Short mmCIF file of C-alpha atoms in Angstrom, two decimals:
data_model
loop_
_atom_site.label_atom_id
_atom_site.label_comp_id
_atom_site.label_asym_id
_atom_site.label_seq_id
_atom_site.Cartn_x
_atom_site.Cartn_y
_atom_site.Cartn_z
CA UNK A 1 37.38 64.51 -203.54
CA UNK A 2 40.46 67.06 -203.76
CA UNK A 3 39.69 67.63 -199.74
CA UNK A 4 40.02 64.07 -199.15
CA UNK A 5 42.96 63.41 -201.54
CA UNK A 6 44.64 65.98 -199.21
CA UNK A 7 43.36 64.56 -196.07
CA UNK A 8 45.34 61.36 -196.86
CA UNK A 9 48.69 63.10 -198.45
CA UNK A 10 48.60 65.57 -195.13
CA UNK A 11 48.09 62.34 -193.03
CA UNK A 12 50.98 60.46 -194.75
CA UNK A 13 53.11 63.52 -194.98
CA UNK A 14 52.66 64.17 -191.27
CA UNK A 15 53.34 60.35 -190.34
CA UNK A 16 56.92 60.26 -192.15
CA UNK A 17 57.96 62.90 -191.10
CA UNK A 18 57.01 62.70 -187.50
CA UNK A 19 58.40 58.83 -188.02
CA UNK A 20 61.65 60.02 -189.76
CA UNK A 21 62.38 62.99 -188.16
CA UNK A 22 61.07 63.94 -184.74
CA UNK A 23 61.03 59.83 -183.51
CA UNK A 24 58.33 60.77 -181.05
CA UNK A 25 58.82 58.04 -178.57
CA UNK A 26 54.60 57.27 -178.10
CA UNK A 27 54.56 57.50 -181.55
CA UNK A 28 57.35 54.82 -182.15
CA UNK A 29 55.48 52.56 -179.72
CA UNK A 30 52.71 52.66 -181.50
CA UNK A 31 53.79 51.93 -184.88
CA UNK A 32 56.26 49.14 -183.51
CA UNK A 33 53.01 47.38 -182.17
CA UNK A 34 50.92 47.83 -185.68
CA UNK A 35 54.50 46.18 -187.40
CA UNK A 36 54.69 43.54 -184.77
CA UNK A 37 50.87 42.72 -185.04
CA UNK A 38 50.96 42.64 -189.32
CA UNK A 39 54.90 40.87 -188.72
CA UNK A 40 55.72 43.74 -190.76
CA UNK A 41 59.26 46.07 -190.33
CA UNK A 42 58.84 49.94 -190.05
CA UNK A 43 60.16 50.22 -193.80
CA UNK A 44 57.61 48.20 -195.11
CA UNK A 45 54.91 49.21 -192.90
CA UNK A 46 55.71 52.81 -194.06
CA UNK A 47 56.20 51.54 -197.91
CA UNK A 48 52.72 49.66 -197.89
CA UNK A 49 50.88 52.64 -196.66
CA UNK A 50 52.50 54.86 -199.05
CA UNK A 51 51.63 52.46 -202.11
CA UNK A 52 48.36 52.42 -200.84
CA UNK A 53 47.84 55.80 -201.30
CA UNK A 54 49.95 57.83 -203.52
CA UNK A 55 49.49 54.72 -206.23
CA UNK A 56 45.92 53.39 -205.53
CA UNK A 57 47.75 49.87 -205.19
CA UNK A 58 46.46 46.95 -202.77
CA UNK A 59 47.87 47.48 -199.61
CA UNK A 60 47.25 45.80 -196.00
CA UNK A 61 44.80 47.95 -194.53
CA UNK A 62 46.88 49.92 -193.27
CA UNK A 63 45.20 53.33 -193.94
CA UNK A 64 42.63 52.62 -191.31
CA UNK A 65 45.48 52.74 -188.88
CA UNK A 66 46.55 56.21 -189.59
CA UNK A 67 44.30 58.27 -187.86
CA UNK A 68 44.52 56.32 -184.28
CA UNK A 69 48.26 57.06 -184.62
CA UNK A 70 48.53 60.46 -185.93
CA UNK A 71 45.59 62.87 -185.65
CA UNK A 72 44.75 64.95 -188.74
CA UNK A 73 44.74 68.83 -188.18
CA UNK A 74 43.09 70.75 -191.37
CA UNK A 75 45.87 73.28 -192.45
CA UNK A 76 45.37 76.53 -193.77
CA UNK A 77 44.76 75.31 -197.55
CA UNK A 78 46.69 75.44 -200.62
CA UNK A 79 48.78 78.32 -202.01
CA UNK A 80 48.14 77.11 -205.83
CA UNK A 81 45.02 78.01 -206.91
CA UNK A 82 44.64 77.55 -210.85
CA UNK A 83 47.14 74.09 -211.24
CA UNK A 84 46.48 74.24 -215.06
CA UNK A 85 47.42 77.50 -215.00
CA UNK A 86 50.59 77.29 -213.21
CA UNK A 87 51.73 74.00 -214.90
CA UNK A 88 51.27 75.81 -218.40
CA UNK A 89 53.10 78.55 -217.42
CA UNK A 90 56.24 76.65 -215.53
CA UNK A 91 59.31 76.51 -216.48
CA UNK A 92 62.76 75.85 -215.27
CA UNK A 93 66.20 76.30 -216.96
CA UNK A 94 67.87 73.46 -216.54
CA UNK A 95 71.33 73.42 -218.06
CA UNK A 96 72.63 70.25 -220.19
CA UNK A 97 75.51 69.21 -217.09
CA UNK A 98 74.63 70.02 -214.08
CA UNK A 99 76.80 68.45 -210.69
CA UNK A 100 76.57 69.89 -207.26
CA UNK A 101 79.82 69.43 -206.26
CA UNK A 102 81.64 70.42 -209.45
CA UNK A 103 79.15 73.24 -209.86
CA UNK A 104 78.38 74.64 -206.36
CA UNK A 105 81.37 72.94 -203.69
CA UNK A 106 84.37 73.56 -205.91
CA UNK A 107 83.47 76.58 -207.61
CA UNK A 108 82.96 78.39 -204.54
CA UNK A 109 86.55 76.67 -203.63
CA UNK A 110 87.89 78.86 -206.68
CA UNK A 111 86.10 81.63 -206.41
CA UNK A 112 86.78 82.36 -202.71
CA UNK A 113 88.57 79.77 -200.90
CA UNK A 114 87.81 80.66 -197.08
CA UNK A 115 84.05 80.82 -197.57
CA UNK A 116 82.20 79.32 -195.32
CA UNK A 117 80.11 76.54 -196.11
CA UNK A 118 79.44 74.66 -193.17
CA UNK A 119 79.32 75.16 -189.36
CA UNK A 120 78.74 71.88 -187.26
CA UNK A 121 78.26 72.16 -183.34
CA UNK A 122 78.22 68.87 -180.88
CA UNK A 123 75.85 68.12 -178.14
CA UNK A 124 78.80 69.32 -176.10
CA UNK A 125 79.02 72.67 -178.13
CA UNK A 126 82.27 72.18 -179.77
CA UNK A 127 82.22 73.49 -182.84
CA UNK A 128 83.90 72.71 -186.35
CA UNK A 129 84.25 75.40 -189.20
CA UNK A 130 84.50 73.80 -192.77
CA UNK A 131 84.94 76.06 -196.05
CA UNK A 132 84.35 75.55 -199.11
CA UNK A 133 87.53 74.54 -199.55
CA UNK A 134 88.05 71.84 -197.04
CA UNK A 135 84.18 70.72 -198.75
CA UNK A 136 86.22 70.66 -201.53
CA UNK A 137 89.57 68.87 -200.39
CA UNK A 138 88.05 66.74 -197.82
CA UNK A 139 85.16 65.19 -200.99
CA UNK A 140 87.53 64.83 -203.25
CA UNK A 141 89.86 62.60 -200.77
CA UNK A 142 86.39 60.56 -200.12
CA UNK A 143 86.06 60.37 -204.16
CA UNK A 144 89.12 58.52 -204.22
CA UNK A 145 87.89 56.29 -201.52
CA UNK A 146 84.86 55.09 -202.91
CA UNK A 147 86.82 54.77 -206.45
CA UNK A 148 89.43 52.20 -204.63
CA UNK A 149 86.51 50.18 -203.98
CA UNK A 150 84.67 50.08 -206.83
CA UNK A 151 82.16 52.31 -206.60
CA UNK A 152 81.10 54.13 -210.23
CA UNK A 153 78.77 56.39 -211.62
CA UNK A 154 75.13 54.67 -211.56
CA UNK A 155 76.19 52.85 -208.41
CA UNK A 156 73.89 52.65 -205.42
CA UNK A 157 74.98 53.30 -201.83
CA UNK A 158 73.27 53.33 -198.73
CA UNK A 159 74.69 56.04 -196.42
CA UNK A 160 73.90 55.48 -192.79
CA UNK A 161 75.40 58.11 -190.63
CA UNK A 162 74.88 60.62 -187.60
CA UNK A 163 74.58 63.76 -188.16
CA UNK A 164 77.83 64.94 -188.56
CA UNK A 165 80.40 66.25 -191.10
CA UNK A 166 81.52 63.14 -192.90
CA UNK A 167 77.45 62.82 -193.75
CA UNK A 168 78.27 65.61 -195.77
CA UNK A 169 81.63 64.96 -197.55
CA UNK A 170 80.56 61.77 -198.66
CA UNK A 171 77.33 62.92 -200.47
CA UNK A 172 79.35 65.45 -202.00
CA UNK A 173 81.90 62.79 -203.02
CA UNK A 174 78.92 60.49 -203.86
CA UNK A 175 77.61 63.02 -206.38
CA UNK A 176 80.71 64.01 -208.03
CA UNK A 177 80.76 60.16 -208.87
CA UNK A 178 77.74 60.82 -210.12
CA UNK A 179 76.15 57.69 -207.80
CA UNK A 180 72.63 56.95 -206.14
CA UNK A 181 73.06 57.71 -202.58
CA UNK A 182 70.23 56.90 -200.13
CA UNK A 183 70.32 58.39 -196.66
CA UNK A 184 68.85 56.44 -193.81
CA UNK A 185 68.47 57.35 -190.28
CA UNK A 186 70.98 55.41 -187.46
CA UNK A 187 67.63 53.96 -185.40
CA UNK A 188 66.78 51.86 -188.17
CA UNK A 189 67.09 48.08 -186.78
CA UNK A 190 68.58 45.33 -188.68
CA UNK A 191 65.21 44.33 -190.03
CA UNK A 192 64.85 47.57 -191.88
CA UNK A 193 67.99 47.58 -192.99
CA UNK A 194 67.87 44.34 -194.26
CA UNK A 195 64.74 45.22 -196.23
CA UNK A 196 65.99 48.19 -197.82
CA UNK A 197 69.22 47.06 -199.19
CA UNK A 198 67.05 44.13 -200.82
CA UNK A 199 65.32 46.60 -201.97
CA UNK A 200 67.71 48.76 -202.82
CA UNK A 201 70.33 46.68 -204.49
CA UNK A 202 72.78 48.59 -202.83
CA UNK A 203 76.55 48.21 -203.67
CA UNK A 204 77.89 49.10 -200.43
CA UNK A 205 76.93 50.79 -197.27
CA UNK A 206 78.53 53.23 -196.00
CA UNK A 207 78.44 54.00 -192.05
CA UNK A 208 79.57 54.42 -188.55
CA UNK A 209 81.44 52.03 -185.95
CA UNK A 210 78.59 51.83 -183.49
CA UNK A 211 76.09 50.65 -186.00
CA UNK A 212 78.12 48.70 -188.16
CA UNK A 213 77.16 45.22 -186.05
CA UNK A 214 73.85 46.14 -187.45
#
């Protein structure tokens, strides 16, 4: 039973990230004519066969489905071999207030101001330098941004961007708000997106010109 359970985590493990990640264009084919035959989106196609087996919930059928799109390949096993033991004897210090870009962006921005934090290079090669610093500067002018509009700790935002620097400075700025950011890819279609802010509940979306007609 443990062998299977891990069967079907490896094969939904495998499928998102393949899905989410690498976009393997045979793959993508595939999956768009499963959605297309079920009149399902990707998002909920994905969702249903993730309910359906991390929760044990009705789903569509979907599992069935798996295997013809992704082949299983048994790994090497797992590295935890006594879980009882290991969950008694966890532990984590967690401290009371914790925020990542109080905590980790600015205080590296005081504590040595031309650290680098970030190096981003185009397709081109160009390349752009951030430090901790400009992290720090550039978040902080995104905070205020966000505040203008409304947007408060609690608050739910979709962030749909490339992958490029602003990505970053606004889920820095996002968390020193202390909001719910959720990242999505750019090749999601106006289906999915219109799914997951329904979903969601988002309070606003935050993204790029070239997919904003989505």
């Amino acid at each position: 039973m443990k062998d299977q359970k891990g069967d079907i985590l490896h094969h939904i493990i495998v499928c998102m990230v393949r899905y989410s990640v690498t976009m393997d264009d045979d793959l993508v084919e595939k999956i768009d004519k499963i959605c297309g035959s079920l009149a399902m989106s990707r998002s909920e196609w994905l969702n249903d066969l993730c309910i359906k087996h991390l929760d044990g919930a009705p789903g569509s059928g979907v599992q069935a489905m798996v295997s013809a799109v992704i082949p299983c390949e048994s790994g090497p096993g797992h590295n935890m071999i006594d879980y009882g033991a290991a969950y008694a004897n966890f532990s984590i210090d967690v401290p009371e207030y914790f925020n990542f870009g109080y905590d980790v962006i600015d205080r590296w921005a005081e504590r040595d101001r031309n650290k680098l934090a970030l190096i981003w290079v185009d397709q081109h090669g160009n390349e752009k330098k951030y430090s901790f610093r400009d992290l720090k500067n550039l978040s902080n002018g995104a905070a205020n941004i966000l505040l203008k509009y409304g947007i408060k700790r609690g608050d739910r935002v979709m962030l749909m961007l490339p992958r490029i620097p602003e990505w970053w400075i606004f889920v820095i700025a996002l968390i020193k708000l202390g909001a719910v950011f959720c990242p999505c890819p750019t090749m999601l279609t106006p289906s999915d997106i219109k799914y997951r802010i329904r979903a969601g509940k988002f309070r606003m979306v935050i993204t790029d010109y070239e997919n904003a007609a989505k």
